[in-house]
mmCIF file of C-alpha atoms in Angstrom:
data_model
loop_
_atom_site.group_PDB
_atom_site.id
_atom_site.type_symbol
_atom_site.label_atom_id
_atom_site.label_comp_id
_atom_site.label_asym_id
_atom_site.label_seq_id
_atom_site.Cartn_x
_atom_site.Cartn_y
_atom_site.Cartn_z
ATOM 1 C CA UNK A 163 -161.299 -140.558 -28.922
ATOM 2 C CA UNK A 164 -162.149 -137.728 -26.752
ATOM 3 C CA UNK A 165 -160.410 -135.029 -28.274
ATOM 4 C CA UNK A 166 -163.224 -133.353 -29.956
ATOM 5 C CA UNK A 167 -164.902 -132.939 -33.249
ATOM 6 C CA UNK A 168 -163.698 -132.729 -36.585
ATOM 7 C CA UNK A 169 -160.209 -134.075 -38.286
ATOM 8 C CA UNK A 170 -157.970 -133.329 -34.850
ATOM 9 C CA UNK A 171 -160.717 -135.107 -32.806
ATOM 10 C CA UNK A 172 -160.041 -138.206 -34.200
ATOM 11 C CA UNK A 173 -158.824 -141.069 -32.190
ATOM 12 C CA UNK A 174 -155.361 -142.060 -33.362
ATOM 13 C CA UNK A 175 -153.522 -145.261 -32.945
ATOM 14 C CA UNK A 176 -150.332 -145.850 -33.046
ATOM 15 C CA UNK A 177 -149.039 -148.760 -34.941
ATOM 16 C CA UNK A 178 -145.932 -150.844 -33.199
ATOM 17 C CA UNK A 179 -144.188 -153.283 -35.762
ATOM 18 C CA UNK A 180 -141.593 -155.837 -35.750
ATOM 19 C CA UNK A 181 -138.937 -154.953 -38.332
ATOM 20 C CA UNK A 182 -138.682 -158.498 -40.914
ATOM 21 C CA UNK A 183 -135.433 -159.817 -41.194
ATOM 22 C CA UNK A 184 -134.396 -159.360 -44.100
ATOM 23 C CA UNK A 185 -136.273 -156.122 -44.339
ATOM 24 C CA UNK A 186 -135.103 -153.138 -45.544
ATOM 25 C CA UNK A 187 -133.924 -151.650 -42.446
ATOM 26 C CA UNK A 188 -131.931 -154.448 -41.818
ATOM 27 C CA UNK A 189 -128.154 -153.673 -41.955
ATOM 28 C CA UNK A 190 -127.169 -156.857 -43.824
ATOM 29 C CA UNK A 191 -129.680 -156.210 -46.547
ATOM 30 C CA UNK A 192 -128.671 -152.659 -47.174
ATOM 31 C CA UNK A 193 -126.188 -149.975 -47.884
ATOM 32 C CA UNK A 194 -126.483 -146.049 -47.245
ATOM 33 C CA UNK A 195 -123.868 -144.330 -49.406
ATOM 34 C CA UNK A 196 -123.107 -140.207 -49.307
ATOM 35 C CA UNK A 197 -123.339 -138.624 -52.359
ATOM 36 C CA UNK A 198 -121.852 -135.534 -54.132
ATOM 37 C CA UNK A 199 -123.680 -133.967 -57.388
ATOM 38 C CA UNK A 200 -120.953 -134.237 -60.145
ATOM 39 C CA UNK A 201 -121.273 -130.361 -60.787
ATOM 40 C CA UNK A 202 -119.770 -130.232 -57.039
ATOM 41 C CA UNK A 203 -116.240 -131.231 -58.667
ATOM 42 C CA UNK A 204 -113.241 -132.907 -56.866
ATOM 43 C CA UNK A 205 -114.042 -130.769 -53.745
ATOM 44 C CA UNK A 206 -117.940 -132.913 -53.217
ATOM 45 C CA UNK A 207 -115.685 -136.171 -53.404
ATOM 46 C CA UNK A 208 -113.090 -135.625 -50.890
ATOM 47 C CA UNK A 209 -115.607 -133.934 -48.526
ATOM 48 C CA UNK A 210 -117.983 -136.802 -48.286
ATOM 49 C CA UNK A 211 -118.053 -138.506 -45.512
ATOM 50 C CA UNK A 212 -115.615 -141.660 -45.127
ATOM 51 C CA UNK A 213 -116.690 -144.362 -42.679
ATOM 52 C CA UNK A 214 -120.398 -144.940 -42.447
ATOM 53 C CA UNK A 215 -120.934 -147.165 -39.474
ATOM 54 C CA UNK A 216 -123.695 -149.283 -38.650
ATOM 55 C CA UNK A 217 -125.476 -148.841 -34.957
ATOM 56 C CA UNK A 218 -127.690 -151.256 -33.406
ATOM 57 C CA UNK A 219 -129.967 -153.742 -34.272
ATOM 58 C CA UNK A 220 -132.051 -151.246 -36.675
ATOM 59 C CA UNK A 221 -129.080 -150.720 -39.129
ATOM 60 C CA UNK A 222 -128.782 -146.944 -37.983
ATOM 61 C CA UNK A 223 -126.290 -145.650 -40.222
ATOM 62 C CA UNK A 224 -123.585 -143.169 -38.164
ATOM 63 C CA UNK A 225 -121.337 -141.027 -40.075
ATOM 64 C CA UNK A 226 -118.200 -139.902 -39.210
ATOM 65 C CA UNK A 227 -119.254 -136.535 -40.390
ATOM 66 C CA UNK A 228 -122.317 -134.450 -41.352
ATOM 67 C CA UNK A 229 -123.695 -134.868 -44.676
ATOM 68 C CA UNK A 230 -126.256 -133.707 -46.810
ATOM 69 C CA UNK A 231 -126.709 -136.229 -49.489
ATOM 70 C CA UNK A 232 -127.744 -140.303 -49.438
ATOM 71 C CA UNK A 233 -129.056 -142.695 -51.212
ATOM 72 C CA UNK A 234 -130.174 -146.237 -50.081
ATOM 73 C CA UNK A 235 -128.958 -149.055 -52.546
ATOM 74 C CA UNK A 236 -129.676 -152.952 -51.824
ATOM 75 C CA UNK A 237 -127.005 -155.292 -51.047
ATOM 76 C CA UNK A 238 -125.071 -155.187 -53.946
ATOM 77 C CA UNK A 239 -121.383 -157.325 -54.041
ATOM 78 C CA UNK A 240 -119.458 -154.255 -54.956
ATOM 79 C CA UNK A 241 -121.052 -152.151 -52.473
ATOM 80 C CA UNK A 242 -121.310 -154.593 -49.589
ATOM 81 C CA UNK A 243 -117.546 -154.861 -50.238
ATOM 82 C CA UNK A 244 -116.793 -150.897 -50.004
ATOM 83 C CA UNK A 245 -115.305 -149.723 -46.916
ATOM 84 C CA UNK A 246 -114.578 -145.830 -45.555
ATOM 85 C CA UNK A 247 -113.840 -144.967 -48.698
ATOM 86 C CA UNK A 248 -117.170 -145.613 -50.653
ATOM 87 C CA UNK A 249 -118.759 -142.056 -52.417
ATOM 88 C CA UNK A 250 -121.511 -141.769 -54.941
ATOM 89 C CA UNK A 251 -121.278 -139.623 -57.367
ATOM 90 C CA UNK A 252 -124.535 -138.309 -59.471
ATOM 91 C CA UNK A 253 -124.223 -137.690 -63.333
ATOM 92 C CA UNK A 254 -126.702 -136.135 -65.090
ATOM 93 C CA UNK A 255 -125.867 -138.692 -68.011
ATOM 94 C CA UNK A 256 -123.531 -141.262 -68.945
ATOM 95 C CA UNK A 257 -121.320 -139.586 -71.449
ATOM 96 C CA UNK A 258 -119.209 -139.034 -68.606
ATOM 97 C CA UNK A 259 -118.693 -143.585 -69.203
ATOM 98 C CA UNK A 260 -115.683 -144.164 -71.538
ATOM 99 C CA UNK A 261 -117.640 -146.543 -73.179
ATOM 100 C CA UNK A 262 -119.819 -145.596 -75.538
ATOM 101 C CA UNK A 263 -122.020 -148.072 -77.043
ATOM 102 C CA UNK A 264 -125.681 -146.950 -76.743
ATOM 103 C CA UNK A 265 -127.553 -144.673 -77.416
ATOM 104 C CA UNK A 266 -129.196 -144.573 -73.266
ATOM 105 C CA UNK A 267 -125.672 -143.358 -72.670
ATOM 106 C CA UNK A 268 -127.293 -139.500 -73.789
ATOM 107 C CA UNK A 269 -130.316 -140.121 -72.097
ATOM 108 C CA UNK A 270 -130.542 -141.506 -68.568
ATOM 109 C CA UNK A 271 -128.586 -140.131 -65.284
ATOM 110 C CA UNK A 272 -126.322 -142.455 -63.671
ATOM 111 C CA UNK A 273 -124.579 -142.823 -60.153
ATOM 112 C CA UNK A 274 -120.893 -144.358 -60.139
ATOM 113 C CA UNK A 275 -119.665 -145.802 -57.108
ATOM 114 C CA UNK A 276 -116.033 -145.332 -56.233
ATOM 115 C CA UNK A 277 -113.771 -146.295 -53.645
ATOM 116 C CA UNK A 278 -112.020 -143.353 -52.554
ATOM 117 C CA UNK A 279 -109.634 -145.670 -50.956
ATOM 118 C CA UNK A 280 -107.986 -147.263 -53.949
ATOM 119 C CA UNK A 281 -106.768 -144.204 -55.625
ATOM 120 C CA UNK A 282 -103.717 -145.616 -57.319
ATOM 121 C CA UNK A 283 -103.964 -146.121 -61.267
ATOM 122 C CA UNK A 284 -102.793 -149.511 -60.730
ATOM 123 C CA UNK A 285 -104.912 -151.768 -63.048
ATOM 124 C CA UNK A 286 -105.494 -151.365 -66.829
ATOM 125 C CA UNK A 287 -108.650 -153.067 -67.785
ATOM 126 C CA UNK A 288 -110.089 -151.088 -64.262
ATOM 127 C CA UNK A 289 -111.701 -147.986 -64.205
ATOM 128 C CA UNK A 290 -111.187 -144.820 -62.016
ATOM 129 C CA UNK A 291 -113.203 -141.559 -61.006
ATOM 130 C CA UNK A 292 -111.105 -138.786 -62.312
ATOM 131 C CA UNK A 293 -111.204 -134.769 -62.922
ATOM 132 C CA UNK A 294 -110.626 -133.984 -66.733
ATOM 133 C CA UNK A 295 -108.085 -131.483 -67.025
ATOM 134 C CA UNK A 296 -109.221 -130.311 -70.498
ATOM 135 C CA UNK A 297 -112.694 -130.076 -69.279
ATOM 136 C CA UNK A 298 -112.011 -127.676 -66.286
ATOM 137 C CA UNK A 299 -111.582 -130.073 -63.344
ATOM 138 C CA UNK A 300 -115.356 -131.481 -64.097
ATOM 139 C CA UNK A 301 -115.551 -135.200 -63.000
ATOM 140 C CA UNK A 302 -115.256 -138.711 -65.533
ATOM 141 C CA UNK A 303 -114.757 -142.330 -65.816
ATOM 142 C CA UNK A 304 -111.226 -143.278 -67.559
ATOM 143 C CA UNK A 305 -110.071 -146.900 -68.616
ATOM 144 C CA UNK A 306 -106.806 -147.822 -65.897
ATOM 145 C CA UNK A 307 -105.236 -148.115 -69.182
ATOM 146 C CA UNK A 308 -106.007 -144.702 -70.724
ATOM 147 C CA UNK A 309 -104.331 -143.002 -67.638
ATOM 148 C CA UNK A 310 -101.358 -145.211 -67.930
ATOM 149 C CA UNK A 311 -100.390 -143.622 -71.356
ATOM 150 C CA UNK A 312 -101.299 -139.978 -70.435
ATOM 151 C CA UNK A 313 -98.854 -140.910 -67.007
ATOM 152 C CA UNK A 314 -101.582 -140.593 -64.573
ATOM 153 C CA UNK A 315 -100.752 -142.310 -61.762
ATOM 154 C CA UNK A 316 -103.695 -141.578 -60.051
ATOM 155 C CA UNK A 317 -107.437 -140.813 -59.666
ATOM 156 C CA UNK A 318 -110.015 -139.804 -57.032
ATOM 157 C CA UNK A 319 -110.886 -143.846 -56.811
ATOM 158 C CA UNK A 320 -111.555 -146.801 -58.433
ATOM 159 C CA UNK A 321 -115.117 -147.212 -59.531
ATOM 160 C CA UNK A 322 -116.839 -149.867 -58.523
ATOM 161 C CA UNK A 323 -120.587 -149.891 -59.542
ATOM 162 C CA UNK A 324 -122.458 -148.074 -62.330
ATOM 163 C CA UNK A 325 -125.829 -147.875 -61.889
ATOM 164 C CA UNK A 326 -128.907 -146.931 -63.821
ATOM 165 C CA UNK A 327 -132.278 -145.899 -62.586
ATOM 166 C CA UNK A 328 -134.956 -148.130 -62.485
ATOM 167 C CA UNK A 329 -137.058 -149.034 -65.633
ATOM 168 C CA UNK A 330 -140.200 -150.850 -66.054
ATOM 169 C CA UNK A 331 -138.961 -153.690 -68.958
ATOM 170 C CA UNK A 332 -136.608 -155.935 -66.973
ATOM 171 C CA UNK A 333 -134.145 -156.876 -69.639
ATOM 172 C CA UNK A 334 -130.554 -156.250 -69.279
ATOM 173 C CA UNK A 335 -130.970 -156.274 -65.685
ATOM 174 C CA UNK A 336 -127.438 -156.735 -65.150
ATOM 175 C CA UNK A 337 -124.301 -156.477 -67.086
ATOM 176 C CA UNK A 338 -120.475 -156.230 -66.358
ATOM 177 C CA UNK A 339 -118.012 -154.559 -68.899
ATOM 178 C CA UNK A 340 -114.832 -155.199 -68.670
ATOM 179 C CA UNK B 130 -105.085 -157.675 -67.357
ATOM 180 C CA UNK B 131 -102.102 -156.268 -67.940
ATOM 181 C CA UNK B 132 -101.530 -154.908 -64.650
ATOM 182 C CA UNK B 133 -98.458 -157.220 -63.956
ATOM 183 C CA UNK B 134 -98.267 -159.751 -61.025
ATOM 184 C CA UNK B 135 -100.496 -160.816 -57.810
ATOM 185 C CA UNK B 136 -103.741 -159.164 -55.516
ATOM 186 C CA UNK B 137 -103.091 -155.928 -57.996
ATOM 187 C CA UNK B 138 -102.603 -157.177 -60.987
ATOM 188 C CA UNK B 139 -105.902 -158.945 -61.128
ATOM 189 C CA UNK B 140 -108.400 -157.781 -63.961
ATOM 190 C CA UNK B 141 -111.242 -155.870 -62.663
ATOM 191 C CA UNK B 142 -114.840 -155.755 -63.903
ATOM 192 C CA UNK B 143 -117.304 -152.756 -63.190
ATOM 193 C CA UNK B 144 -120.828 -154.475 -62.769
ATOM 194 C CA UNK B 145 -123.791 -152.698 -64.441
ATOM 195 C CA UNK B 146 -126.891 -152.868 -62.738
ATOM 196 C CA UNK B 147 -130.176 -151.685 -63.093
ATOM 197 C CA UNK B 148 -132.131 -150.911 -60.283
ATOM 198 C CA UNK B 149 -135.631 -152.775 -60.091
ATOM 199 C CA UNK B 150 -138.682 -151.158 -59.794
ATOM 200 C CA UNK B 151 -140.082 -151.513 -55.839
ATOM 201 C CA UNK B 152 -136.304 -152.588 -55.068
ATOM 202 C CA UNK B 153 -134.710 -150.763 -51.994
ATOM 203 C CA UNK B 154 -133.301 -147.907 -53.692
ATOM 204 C CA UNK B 155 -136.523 -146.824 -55.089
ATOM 205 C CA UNK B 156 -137.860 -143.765 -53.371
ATOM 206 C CA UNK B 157 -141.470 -145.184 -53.271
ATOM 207 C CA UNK B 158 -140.321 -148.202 -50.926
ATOM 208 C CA UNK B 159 -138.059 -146.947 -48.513
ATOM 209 C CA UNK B 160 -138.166 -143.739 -46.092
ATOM 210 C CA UNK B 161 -135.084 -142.516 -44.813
ATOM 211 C CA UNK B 162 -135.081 -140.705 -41.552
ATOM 212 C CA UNK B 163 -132.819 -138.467 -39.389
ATOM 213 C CA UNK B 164 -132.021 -140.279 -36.096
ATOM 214 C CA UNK B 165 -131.215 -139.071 -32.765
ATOM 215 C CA UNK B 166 -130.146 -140.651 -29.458
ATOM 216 C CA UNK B 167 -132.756 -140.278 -26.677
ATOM 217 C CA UNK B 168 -129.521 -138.858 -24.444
ATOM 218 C CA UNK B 169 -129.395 -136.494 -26.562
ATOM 219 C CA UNK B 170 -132.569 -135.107 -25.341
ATOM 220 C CA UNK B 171 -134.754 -132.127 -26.671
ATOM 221 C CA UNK B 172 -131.844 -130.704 -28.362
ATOM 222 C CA UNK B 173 -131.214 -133.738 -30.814
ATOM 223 C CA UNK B 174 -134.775 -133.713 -31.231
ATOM 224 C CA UNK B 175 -135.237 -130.257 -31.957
ATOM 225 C CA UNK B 176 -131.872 -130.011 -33.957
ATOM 226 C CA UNK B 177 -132.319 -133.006 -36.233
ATOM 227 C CA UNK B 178 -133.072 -131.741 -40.161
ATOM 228 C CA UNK B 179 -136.677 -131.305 -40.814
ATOM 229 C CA UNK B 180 -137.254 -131.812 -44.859
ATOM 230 C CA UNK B 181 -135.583 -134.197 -46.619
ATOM 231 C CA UNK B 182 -136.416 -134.477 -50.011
ATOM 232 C CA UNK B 183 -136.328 -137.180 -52.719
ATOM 233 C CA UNK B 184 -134.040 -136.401 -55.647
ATOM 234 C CA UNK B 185 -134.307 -137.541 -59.055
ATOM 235 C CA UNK B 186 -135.072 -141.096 -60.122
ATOM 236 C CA UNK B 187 -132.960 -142.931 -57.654
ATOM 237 C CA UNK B 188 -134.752 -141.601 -54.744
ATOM 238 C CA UNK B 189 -131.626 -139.313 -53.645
ATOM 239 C CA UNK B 190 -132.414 -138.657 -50.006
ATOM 240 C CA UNK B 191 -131.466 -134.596 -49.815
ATOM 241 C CA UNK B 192 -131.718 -133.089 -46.343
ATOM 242 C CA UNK B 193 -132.194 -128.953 -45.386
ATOM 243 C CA UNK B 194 -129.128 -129.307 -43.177
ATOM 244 C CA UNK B 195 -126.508 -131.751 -42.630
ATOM 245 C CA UNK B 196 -126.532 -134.961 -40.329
ATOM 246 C CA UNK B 197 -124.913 -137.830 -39.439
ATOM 247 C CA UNK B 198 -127.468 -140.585 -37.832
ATOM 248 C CA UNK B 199 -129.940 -142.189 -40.312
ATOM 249 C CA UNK B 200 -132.057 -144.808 -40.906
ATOM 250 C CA UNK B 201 -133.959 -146.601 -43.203
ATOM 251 C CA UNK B 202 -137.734 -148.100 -43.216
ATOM 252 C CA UNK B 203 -139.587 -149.616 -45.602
ATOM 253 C CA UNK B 204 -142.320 -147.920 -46.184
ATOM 254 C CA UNK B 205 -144.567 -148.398 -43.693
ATOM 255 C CA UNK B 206 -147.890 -146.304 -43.948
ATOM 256 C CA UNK B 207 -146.822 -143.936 -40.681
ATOM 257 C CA UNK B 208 -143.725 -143.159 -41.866
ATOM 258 C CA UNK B 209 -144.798 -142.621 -45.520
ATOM 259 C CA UNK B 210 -147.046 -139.753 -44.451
ATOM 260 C CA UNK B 211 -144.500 -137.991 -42.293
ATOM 261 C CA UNK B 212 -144.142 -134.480 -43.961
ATOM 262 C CA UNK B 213 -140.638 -132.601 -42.451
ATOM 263 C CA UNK B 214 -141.597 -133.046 -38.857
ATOM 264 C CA UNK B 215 -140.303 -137.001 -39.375
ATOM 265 C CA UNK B 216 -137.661 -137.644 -36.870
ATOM 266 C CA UNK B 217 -136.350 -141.089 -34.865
ATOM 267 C CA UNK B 218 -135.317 -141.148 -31.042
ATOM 268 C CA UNK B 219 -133.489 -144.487 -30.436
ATOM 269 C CA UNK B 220 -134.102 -145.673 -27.135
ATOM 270 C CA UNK B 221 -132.231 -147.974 -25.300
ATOM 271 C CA UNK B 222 -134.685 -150.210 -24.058
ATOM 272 C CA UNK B 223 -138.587 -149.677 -23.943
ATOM 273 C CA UNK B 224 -139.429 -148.063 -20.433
ATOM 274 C CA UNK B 225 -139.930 -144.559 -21.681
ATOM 275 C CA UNK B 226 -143.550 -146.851 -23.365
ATOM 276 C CA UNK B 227 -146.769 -145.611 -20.752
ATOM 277 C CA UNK B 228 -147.810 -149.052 -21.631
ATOM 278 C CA UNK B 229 -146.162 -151.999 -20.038
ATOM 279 C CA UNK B 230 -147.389 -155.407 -20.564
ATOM 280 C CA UNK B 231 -144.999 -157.603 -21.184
ATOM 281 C CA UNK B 232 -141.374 -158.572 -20.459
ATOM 282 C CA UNK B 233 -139.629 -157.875 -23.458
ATOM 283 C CA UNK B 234 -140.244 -153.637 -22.460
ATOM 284 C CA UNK B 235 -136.916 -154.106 -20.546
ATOM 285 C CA UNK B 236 -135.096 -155.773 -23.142
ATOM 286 C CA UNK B 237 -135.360 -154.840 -26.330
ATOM 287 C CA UNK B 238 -134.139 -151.581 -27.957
ATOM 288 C CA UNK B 239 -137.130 -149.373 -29.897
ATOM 289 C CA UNK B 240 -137.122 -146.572 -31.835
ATOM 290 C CA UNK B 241 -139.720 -143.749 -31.717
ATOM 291 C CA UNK B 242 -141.047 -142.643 -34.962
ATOM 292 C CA UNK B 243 -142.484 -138.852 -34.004
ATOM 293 C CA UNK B 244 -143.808 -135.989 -35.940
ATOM 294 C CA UNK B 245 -142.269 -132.706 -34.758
ATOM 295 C CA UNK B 246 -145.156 -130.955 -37.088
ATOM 296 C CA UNK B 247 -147.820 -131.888 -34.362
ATOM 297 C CA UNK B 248 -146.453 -130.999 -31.097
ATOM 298 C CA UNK B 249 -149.736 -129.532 -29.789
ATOM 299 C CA UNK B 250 -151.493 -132.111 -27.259
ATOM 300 C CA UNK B 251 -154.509 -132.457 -28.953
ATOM 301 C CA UNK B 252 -156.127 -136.212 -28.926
ATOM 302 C CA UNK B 253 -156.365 -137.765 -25.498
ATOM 303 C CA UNK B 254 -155.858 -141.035 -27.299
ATOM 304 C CA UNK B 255 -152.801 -139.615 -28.717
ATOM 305 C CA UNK B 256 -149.169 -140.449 -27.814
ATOM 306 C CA UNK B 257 -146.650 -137.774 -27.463
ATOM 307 C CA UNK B 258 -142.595 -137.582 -27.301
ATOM 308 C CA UNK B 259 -142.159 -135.211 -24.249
ATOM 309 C CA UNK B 260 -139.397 -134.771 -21.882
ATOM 310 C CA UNK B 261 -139.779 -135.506 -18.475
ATOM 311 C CA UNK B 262 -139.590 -132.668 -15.791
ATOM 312 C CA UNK B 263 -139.036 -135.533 -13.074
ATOM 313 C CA UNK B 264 -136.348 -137.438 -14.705
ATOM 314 C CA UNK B 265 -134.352 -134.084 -15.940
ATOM 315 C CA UNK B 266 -135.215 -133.171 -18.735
ATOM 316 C CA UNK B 267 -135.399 -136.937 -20.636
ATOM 317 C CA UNK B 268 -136.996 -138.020 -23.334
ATOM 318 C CA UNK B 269 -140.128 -140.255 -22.566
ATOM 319 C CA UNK B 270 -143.729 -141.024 -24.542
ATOM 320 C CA UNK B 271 -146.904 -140.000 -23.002
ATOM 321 C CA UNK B 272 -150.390 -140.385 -23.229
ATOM 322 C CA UNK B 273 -152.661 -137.659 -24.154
ATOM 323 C CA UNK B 274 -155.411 -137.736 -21.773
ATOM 324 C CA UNK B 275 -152.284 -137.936 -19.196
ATOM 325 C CA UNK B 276 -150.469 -134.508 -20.425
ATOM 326 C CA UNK B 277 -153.886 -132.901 -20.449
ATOM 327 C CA UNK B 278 -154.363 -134.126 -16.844
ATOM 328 C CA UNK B 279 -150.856 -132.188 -16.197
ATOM 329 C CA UNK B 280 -151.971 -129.342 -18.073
ATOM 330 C CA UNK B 281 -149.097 -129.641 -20.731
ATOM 331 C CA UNK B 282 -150.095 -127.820 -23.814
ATOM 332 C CA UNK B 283 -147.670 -128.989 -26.148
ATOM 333 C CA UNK B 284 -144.973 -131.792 -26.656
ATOM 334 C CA UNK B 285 -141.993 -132.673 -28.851
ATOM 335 C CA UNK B 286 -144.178 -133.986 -31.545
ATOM 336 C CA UNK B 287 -146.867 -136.600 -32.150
ATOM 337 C CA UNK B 288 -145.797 -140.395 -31.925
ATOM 338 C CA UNK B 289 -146.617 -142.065 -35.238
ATOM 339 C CA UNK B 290 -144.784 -145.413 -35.158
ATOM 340 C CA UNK B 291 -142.624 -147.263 -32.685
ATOM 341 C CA UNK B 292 -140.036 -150.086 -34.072
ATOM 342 C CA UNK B 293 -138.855 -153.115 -32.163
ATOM 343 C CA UNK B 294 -136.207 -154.796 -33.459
ATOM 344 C CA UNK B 295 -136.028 -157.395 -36.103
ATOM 345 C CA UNK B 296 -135.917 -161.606 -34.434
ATOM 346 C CA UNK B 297 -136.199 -164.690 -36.206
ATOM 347 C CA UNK B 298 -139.561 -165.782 -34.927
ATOM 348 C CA UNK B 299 -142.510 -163.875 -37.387
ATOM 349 C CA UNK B 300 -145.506 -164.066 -34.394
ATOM 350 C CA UNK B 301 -146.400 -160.566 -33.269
ATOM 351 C CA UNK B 302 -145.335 -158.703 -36.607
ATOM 352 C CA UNK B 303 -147.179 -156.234 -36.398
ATOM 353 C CA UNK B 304 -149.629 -154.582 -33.169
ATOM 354 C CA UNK B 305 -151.418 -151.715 -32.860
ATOM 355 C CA UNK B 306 -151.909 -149.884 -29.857
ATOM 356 C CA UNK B 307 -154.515 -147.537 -28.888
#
């Protein structure tokens, strides 16, 4: 280079890839999700964004509105599957889960996926994103069945993922509940 | 289930899955960038968000301001090291390159990879997002011996990466330019 000494004199180069299909970027591969904090209540959930279109041949995700908040997840089923109506929504832990049988539950944050556009309490052995009255509006998970008998007919979506953050020992990799 | 008959009715399991270590949603693997159109000249540029942080342990992309174009890399060394400058022009086709030597310059779509922390022309072997006084006002990539020549001081930002998009044959992965 001949733009001088020292660390701005050095000659740079600039790198031109082909993206891999397959590769991250890729839009089949992928899926970029908005996501409220749980803390931001019913309001974060109906003000994420809905449809989250993909551009191009780079997988350029275009919003239908502004957002803060994403997270990348790989190609999951459930969230392939999710149309405008997929949100995130970030616990802090999983007591917010109306299942309760370990002792991670206490320990590790979780993101639930729901599908803002299945909001209708229609399935008992499902389970939907809902605002606890007795706990002052702050977001949960309830059994379809649960909200039946309190005559809840319906929720802020149906969840459709659970996940946990990553962890070096690979058991219990996966798991449904039912 | 006891939801009752048909597409409804039909018993529905949450999956539970735990994200894998180097796996896309891991903050470590993937970079996720604001994106603007190149017609949306120095203002998208200039306007895109600047810091976008990584929250918490599933690499929670949060941004200073809202926005609704993104994309996501793997993560490539270039794009790693952006700091906030980190922003993506999607071109339409390759011509705004002061390189042309071959054919696929007319026909493939790129993306721009720039660093809007380094606008200052500074290395002659440098490439720089500008925009082009001749062509009003749009966005191109220039040398830096060339903008010295023209006595521009400063640019848009530094180039740092360019993307083609992804094809099935893997010759020409990867290039590097100087």
């Amino acid at each position: 280079g001949k733009g001088g000494e020292g660390e701005i004199g050095i000659a740079v180069k600039v790198p031109l890839v082909r993206m891999k299909i397959g590769e991250v970027g890729e839009a089949t591969s992928v899926v970029v999700l908005p996501v409220c904090k749980a803390e931001e209540g019913v309001k974060g959930v109906e003000e994420a964004p809905g449809e989250c279109k993909t551009e191009g041949e780079f997988g350029v995700v275009v919003a239908e509105k502004a957002w803060r908040r994403w997270v990348v997840f790989p190609g999951w089923d459930p969230v392939m599957g999710l149309g405008p109506g997929g949100v995130v929504v970030a616990f802090a832990d999983a007591r917010v889960l109306p299942w309760k049988v370990n002792r991670w539950y206490k320990e590790e944050a979780i993101l639930v996926v729901a599908d803002r556009s299945k909001k209708d309490v229609v399935v008992d052995d499902g389970f939907y994103l809902v605002s606890s009255k007795e706990n002052g509006g702050d977001l949960k998970v309830e059994r379809g069945s649960v909200l039946k008998k309190l005559g809840v007919k319906d929720g802020l979506g149906t969840v459709v993922l659970v996940v946990r953050p990553p962890r070096e020992d690979t058991e219990e990799m996966e798991k449904t509940l039912s």
